[in-house]
Coordinates of C-alpha atoms in Angstrom, one line a residue:
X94 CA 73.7 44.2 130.5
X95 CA 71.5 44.9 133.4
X96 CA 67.8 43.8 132.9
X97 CA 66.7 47.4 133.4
X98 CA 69.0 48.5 130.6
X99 CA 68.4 46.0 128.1
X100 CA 65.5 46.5 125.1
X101 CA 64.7 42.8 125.0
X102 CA 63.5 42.2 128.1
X103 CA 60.2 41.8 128.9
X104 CA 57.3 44.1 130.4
X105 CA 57.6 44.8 134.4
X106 CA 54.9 42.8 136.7
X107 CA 51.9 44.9 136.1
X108 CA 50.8 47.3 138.4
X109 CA 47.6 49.1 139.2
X110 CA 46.5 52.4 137.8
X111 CA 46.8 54.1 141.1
X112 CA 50.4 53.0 141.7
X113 CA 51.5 54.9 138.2
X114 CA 49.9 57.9 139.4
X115 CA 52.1 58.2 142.6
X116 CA 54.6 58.9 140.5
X117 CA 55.2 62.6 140.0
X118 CA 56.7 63.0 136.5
X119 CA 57.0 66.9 135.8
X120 CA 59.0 69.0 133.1
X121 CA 61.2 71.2 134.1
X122 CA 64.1 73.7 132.7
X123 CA 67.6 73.3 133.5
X124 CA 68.8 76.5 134.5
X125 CA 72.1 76.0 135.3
X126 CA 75.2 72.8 134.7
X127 CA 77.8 72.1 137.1
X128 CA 81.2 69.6 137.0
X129 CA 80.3 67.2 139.7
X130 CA 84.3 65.8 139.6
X131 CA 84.0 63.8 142.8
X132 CA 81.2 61.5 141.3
X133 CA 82.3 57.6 140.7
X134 CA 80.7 58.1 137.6
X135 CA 81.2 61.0 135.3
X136 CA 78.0 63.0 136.0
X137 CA 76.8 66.6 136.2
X138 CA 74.7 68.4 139.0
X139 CA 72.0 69.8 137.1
X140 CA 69.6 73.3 139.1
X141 CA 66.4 72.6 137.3
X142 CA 63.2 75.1 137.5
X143 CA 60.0 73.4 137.4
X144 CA 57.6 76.4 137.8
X145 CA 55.8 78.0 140.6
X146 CA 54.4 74.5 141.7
X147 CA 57.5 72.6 142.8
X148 CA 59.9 75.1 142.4
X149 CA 63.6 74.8 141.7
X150 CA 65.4 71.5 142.2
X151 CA 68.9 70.1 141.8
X152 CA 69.7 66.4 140.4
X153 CA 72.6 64.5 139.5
X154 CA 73.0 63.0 135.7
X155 CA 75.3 60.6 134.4
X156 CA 75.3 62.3 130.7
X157 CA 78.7 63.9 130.1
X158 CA 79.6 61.3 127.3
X159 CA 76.1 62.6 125.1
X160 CA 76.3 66.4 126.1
X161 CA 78.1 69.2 126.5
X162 CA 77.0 71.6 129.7
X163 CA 76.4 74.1 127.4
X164 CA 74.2 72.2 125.4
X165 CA 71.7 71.3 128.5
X166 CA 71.4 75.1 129.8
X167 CA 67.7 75.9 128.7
X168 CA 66.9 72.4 127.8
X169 CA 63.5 71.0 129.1
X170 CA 63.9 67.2 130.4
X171 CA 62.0 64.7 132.9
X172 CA 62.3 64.1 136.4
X173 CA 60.3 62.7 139.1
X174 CA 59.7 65.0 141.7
X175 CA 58.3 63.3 144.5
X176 CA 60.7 60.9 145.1
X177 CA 62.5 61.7 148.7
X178 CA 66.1 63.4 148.1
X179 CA 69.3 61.1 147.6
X180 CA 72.5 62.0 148.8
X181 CA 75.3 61.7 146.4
X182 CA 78.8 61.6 147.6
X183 CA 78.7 65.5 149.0
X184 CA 75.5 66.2 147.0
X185 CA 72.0 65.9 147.7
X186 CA 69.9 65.0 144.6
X187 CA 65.8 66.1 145.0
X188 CA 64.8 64.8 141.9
X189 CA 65.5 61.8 139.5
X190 CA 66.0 63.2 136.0
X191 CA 64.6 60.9 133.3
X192 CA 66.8 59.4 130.5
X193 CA 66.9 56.4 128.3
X194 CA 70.2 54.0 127.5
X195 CA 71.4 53.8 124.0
X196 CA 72.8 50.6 122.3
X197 CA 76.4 52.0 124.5
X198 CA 74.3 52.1 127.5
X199 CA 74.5 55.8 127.6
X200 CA 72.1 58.1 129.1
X201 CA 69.7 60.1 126.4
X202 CA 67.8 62.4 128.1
X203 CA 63.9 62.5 128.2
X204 CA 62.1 65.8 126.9
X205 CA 59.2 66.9 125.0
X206 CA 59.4 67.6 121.3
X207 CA 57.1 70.2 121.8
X208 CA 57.4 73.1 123.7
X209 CA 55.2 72.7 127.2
X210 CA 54.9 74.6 130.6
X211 CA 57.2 74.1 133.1
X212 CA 55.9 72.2 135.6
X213 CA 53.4 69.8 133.3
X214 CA 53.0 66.6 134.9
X215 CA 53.2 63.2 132.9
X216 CA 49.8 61.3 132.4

């Protein structure tokens, strides 16, 4: 299992207060769920709408073996949104939406169990 992956591994090097908050961590809507086929993993391209601030953004997530596309229209998840885009195959992913591994390794996504405003930033 990789060391990022695996629950008994120990705490990262710390790092300085400042460093955590360059990372933009926002919530955002998924608004709309497409196949993504050509992927070397199975993986959707998610259109996600993070408010007036940072707008609408598209990602790529490797969750088709926990949900259904149906299932993630309307669903509020995670991503960073300051990272630069990463091209994908034919795709360009903007943002890097936020999930955890179960004990299979596969991707559970990150979202509040409360309802929050798009656009709310992590601290």
């Amino acid at each position: 299992m990789h060391l990022l992956h695996d629950p008994a591994a120990p705490a990262a090097a710390p790092i300085a207060f400042d460093d955590f908050l360059k990372v933009d961590i926002r919530i955002g809507r998924i608004i709309r769920v497409d196949p993504f086929p050509e992927a070397r993993k199975p993986a959707f391209k998610l259109t996600i709408d993070f408010g007036p601030g940072v707008g609408v953004k598209r990602s790529s997530a490797q969750v088709v073996d926990l949900y259904a596309a149906e299932e993630l229209e309307g669903r509020r998840v995670a991503a960073v949104v300051n990272f630069p885009p990463r091209q994908i195959g034919k795709f360009m992913s903007e943002v890097l939406t936020l999930g955890f591994p179960d004990a299979e390794g596969r991707v559970v996504l990150f979202s509040p169990d409360s309802d929050v405003p798009l656009g709310a930033r992590l601290f």
